Coordinates of C-alpha atoms and ligand atoms in Angstrom, one line a residue:
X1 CA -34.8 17.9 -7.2
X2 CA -35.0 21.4 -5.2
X3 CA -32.2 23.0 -3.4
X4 CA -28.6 21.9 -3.2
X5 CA -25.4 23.1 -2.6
X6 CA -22.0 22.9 -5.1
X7 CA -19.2 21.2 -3.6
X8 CA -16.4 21.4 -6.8
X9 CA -16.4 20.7 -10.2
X10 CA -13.9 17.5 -11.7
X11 CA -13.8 16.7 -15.5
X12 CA -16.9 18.6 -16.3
X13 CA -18.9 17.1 -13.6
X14 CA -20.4 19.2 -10.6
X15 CA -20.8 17.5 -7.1
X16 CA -23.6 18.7 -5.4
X17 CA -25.2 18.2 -2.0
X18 CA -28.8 17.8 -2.1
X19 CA -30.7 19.3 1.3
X20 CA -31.4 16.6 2.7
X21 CA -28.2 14.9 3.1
X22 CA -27.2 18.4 4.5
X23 CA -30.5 18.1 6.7
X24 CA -29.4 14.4 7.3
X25 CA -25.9 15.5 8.4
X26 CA -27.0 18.4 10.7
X27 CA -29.6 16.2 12.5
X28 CA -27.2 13.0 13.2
X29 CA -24.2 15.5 14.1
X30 CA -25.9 17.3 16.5
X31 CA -28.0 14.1 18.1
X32 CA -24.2 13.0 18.5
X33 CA -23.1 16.4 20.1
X34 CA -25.8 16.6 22.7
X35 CA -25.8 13.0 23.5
X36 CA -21.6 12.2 23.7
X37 CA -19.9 15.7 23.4
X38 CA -18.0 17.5 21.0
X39 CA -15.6 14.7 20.4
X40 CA -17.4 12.0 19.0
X41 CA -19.4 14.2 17.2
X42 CA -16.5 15.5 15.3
X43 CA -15.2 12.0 14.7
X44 CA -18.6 11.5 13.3
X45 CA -18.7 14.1 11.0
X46 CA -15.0 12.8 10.0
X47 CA -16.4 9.3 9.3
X48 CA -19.5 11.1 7.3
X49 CA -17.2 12.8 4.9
X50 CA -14.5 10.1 4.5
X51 CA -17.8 7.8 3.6
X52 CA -19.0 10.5 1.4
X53 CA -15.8 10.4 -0.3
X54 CA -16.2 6.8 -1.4
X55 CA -19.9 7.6 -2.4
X56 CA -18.1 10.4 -4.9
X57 CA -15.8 7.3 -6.1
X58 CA -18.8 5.1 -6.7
X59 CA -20.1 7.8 -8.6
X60 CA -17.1 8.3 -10.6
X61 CA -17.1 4.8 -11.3
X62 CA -20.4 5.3 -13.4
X63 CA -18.8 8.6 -14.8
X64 CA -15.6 7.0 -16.2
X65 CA -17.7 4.1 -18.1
X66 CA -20.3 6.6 -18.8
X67 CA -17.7 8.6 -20.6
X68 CA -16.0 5.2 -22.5
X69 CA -19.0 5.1 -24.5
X70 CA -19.1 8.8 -24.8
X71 CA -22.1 10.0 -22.6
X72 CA -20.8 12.8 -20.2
X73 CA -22.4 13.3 -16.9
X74 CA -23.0 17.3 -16.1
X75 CA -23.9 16.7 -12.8
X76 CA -24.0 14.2 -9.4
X77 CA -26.1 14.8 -6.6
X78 CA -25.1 13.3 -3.0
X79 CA -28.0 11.9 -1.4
X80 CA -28.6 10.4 2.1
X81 CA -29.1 7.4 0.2
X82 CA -26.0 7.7 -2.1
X83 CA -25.4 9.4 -5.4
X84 CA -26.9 10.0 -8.7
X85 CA -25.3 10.8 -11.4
X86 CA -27.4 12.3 -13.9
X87 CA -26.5 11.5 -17.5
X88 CA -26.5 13.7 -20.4
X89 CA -28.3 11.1 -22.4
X90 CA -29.4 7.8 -22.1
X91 CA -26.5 5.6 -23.3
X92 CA -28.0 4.1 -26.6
X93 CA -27.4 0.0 -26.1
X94 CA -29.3 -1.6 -23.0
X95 CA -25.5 -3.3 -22.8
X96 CA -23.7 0.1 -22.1
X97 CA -26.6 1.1 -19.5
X98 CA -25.9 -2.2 -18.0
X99 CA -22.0 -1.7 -17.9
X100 CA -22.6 1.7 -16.4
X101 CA -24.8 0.6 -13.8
X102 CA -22.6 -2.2 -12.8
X103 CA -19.5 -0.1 -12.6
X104 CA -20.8 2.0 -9.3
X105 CA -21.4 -1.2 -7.4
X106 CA -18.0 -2.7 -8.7
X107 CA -15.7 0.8 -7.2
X108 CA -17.9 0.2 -3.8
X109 CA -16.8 -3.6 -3.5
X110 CA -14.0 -2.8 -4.5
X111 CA -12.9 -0.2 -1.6
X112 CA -14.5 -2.2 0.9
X113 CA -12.8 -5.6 -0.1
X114 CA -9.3 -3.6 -0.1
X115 CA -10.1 -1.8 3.4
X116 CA -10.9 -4.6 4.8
X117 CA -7.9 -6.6 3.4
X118 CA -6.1 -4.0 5.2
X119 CA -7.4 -3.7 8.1
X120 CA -9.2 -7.0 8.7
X121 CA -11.7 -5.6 10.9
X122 CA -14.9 -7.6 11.6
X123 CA -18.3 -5.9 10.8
X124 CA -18.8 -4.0 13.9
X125 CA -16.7 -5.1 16.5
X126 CA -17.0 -2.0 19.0
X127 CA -14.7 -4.2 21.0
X128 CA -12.2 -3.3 18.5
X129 CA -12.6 0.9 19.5
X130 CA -9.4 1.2 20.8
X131 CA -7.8 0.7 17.3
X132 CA -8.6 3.8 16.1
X133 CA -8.2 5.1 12.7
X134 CA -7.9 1.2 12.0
X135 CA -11.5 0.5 13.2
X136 CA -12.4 3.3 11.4
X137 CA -11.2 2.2 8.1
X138 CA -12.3 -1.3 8.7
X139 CA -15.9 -0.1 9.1
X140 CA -16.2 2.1 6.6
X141 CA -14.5 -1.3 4.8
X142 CA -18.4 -3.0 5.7
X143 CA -20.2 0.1 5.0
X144 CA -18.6 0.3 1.3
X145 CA -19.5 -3.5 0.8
X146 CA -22.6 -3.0 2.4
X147 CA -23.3 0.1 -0.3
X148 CA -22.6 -2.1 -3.3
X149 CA -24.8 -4.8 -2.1
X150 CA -27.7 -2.4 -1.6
X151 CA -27.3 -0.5 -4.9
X152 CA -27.6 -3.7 -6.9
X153 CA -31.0 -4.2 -5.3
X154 CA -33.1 -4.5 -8.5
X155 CA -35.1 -1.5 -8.2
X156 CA -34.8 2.2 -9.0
X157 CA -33.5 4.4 -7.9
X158 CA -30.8 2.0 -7.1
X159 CA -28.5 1.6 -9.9
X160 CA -29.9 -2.3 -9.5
X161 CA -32.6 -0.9 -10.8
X162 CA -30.7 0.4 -14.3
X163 CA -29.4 -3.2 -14.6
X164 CA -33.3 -4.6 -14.4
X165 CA -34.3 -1.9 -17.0
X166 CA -31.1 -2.6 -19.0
X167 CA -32.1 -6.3 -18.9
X168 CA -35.8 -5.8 -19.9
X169 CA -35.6 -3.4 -21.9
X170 CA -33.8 -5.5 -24.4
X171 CA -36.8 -7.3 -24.5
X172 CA -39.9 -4.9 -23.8
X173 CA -38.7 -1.2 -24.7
X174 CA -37.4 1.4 -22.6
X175 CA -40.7 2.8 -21.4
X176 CA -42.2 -0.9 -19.9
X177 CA -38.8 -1.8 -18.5
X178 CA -38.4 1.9 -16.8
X179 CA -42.0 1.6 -15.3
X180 CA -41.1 -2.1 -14.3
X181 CA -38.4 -0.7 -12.4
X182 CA -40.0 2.1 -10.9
X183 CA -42.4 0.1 -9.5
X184 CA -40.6 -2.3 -7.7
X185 CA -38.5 0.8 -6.4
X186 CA -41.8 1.5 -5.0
X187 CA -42.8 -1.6 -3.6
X188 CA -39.1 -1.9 -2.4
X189 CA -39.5 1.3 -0.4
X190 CA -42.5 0.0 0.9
X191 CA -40.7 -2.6 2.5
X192 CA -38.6 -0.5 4.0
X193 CA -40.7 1.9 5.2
X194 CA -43.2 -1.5 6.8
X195 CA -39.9 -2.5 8.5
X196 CA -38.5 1.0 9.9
X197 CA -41.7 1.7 11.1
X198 CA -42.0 -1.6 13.2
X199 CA -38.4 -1.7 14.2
X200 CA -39.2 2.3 15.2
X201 CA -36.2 3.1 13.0
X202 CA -36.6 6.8 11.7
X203 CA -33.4 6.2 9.1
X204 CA -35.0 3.2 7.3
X205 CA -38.4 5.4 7.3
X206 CA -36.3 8.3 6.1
X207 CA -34.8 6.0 3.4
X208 CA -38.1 4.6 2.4
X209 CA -39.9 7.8 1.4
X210 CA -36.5 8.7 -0.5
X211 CA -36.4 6.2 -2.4
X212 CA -40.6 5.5 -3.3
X213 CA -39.7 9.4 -4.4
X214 CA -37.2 8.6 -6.5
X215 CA -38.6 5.6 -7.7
X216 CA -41.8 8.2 -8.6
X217 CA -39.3 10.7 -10.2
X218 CA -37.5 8.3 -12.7
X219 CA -40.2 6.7 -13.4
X220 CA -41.8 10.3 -15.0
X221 CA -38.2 11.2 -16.5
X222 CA -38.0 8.1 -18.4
X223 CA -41.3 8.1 -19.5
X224 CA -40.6 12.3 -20.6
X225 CA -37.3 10.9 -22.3
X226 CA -38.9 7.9 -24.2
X227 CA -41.6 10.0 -25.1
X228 CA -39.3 12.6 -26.9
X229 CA -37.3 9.1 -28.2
X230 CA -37.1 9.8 -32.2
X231 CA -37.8 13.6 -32.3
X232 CA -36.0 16.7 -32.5
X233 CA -36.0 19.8 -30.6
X234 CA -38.0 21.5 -32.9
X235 CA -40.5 19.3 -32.9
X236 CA -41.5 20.0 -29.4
X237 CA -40.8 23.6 -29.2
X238 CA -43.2 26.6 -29.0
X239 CA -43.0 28.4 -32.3
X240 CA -45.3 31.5 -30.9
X241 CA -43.4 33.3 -28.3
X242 CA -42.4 37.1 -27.8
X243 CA -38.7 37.8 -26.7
X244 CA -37.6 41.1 -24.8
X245 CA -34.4 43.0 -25.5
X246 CA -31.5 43.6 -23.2
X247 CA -32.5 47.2 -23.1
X248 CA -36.0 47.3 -22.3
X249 CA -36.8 48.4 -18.7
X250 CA -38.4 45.8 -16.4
X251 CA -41.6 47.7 -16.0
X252 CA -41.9 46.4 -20.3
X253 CA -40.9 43.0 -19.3
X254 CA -44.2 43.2 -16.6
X255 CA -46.3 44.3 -19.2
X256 CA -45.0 41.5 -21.9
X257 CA -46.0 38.7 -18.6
X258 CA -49.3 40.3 -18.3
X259 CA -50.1 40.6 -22.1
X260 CA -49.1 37.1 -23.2
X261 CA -49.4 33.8 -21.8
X262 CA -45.6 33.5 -21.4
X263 CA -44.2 32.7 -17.9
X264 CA -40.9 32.9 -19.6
X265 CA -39.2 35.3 -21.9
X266 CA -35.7 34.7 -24.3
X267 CA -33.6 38.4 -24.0
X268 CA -32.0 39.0 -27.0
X269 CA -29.6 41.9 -28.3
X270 CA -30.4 44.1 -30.8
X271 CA -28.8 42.1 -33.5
X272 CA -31.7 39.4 -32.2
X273 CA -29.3 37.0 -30.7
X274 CA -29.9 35.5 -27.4
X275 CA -28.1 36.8 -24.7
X276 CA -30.2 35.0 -22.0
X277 CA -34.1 34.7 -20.1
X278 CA -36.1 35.9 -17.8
X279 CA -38.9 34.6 -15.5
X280 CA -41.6 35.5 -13.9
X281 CA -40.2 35.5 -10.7
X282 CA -36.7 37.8 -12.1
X283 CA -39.5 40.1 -13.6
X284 CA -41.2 40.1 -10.2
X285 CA -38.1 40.9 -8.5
X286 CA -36.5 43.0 -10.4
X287 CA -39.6 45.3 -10.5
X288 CA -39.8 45.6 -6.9
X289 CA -35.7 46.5 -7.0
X290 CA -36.4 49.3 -9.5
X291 CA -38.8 49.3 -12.7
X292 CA -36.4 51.4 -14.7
X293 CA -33.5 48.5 -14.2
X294 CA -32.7 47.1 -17.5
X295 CA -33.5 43.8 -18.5
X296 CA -30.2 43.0 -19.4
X297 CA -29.1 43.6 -15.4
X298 CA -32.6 41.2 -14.3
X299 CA -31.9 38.3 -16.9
X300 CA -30.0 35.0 -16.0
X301 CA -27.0 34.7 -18.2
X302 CA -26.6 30.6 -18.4
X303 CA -30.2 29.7 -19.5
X304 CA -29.6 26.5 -21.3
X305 CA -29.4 26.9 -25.4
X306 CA -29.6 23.9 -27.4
X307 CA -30.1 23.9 -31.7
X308 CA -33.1 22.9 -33.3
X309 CA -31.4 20.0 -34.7
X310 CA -30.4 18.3 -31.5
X311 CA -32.4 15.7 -30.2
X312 CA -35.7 15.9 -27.9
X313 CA -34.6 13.7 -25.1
X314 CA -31.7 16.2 -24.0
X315 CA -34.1 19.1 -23.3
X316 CA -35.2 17.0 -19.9
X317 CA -32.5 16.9 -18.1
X318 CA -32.4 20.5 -18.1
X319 CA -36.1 20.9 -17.6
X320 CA -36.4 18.4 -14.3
X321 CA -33.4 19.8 -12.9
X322 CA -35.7 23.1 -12.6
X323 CA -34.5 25.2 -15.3
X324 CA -37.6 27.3 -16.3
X325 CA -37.2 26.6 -19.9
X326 CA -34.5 26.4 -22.6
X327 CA -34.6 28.1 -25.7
X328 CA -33.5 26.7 -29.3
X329 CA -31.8 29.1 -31.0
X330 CA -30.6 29.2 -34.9
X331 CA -27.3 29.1 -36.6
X332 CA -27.1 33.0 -36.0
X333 CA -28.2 32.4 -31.9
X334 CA -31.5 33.5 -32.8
X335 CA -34.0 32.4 -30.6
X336 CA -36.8 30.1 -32.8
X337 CA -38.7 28.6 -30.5
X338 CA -38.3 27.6 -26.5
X339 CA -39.4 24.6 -24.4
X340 CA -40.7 24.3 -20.9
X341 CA -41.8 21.6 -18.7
X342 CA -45.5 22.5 -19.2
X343 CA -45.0 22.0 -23.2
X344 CA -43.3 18.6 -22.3
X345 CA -46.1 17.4 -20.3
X346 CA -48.6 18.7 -23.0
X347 CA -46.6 16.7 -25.8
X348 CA -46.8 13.3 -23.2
X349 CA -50.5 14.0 -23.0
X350 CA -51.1 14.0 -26.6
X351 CA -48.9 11.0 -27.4
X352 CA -50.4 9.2 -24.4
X353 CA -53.8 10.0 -26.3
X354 CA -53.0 8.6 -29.5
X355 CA -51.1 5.7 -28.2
X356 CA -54.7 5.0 -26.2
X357 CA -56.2 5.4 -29.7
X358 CA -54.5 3.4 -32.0
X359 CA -55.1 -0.2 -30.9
X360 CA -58.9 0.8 -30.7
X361 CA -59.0 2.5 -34.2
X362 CA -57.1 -1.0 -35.4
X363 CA -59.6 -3.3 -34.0
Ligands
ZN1 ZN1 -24.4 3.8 -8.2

């Protein structure tokens, strides 16, 4: 999903702010500043946060049942739209999908209904702008039930969206009830963007194309993660690949780009364990620093390792979240094969073929 920045790390999870919430933030904040002075702007980007905050809760809320049925979540990423947490794996009953899904919505009521217990603060009475920090509370009250009501829309990405695929796919696989989903995210955004565009409202417009993007996105992870459904990471990976050592020079890792069809190379030590990868664009990089520089100084450390063993459908996550590639390595961390998103997309391909096939073959 492109650029973002990493806010702090709880329980194994990292919060990240995705650019456009940062673009989002900027843009309102200074609308605010050169319209009605510092002051409300500041009080603006106070409310922002303190709404953000209960975003982070609604996300935890999906975390902490994520993790009752033993699926940790790596990552969430703060959208304009909200938060998505992105699962390690997809939780292996439709029932547990739909308990995760639901519990989101449930934290968001569940803030609003006790902030606006408290405070008892109609939905926007500016009337009321005196109060203060009371009016404040009481609105972000609405805003929190207003959050839960949208994300059970039954749509992706909304996590309404989950419940509809948990529901169907109980009934018509993963793959149909994922594509079900994704398109009425789509049409849903459609709506949205029909309506902000008559209304002249650049938020809902804003909102639309985020979420018909989304909707797109999920739509081509799911159908990446069914199609890996069953097999093992050695199925998938490329068997034929060269690897360069910590203590080759750059200029060798240039050459090894230009004489193989590898955009991506495993390092390994000279015992042949990994030690971590490099790209085309480190290569490209770290040959215009200095040829001579070791590879070992050019290579990124954390490249994601997984065992040969381990199932398919946890090499996409790391995959759409842009890592170049992930290599499997063996009991010893020797690499025996790696995986990039262009050998995913070639595996879709061919089972897309054969699923094409079959029924025609059987008639
Ligand atoms: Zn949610």
């Amino acid at each position: 999903m492109g650029w973002s920045l990493t806010l702090g790390k709880y329980g194994g999870t990292t919060v990240r702010l995705h650019w456009s919430f940062l673009l989002f933030f900027v843009w309102i904040a200074s609308l605010t500043l050169l319209r009605e002075g510092p002051a409300p702007a500041i009080g603006l980007v106070i409310f922002i946060s303190l709404l953000f905050f209960c975003v982070v809760l609604h996300e935890f809320g999906h975390i902490l049942a994520a993790r009752h049925f033993g699926v940790r979540t790596p990552e969430i990423l703060l959208l304009p739209i909200g938060g998505v947490s992105r699962l390690e794996r997809i939780p292996e009953e439709p029932r547990q999908e739909l308990i995760i899904a639901l519990a989101g919505p449930a934290v968001s009521f569940a803030i609003g209904g006790g902030l606006l217990l408290l405070t008892g603060i109609p939905p926007f009475d500016f009337s009321a702008e005196g109060v203060g920090l009371l009016f404040v509370f009481g609105q972000l009250g609405w805003i929190n039930l207003f959050l839960a009501v949208f994300n059970l829309i039954p749509a992706f990405p909304m996590d309404g969206g989950r419940v509809l695929r948990a529901l169907l796919a109980s009934r018509l696989g993963y793959a149909r009830g994922t594509r079900i989903a994704a398109s009425a995210g789509q049409f849903v955004a459609i709506l949205f963007g029909m309506a902000g565009l008559l209304a002249g409202n650049v938020i809902l417009v804003f909102i639309a194309l985020f979420v018909f993007l989304a909707a797109g996105a999920e739509a081509g992870v799911a159908q990446m993660r069914s199609a890996t459904l069953g097999l093992t990471a050695a199925d998938v990976m490329i068997t034929d690949f060269e690897c360069l050592r910590v203590d080759q020079p750059s200029s060798a890792a240039a050459e090894a780009l230009i004489r193989t069809n590898q955009c991506e190379f495993p390092v390994v030590d000279g015992a042949g364990r990994i030690r971590g990868g490099l790209a085309r664009d480190g290569i490209i990089k770290a040959i215009h620093a200095d040829p001579a520089m070791p590879v070992a100084d050019a290579m990124q450390t954390n490249v994601p390792v997984i065992s040969p063993l381990h199932n398919a459908d946890q090499l996409v996550p790391h995959l759409s979240q842009g890592e170049p590639m992930v290599v499997i390595a063996g009991a010893n961390g020797e690499p025996v094969g790696i995986v990039t998103w262009d050998n995913m997309l070639e595996h879709l391909m061919i089972q897309k073929a054969q699923e094409s096939r079959w029924p025609a073959a059987a008639r």
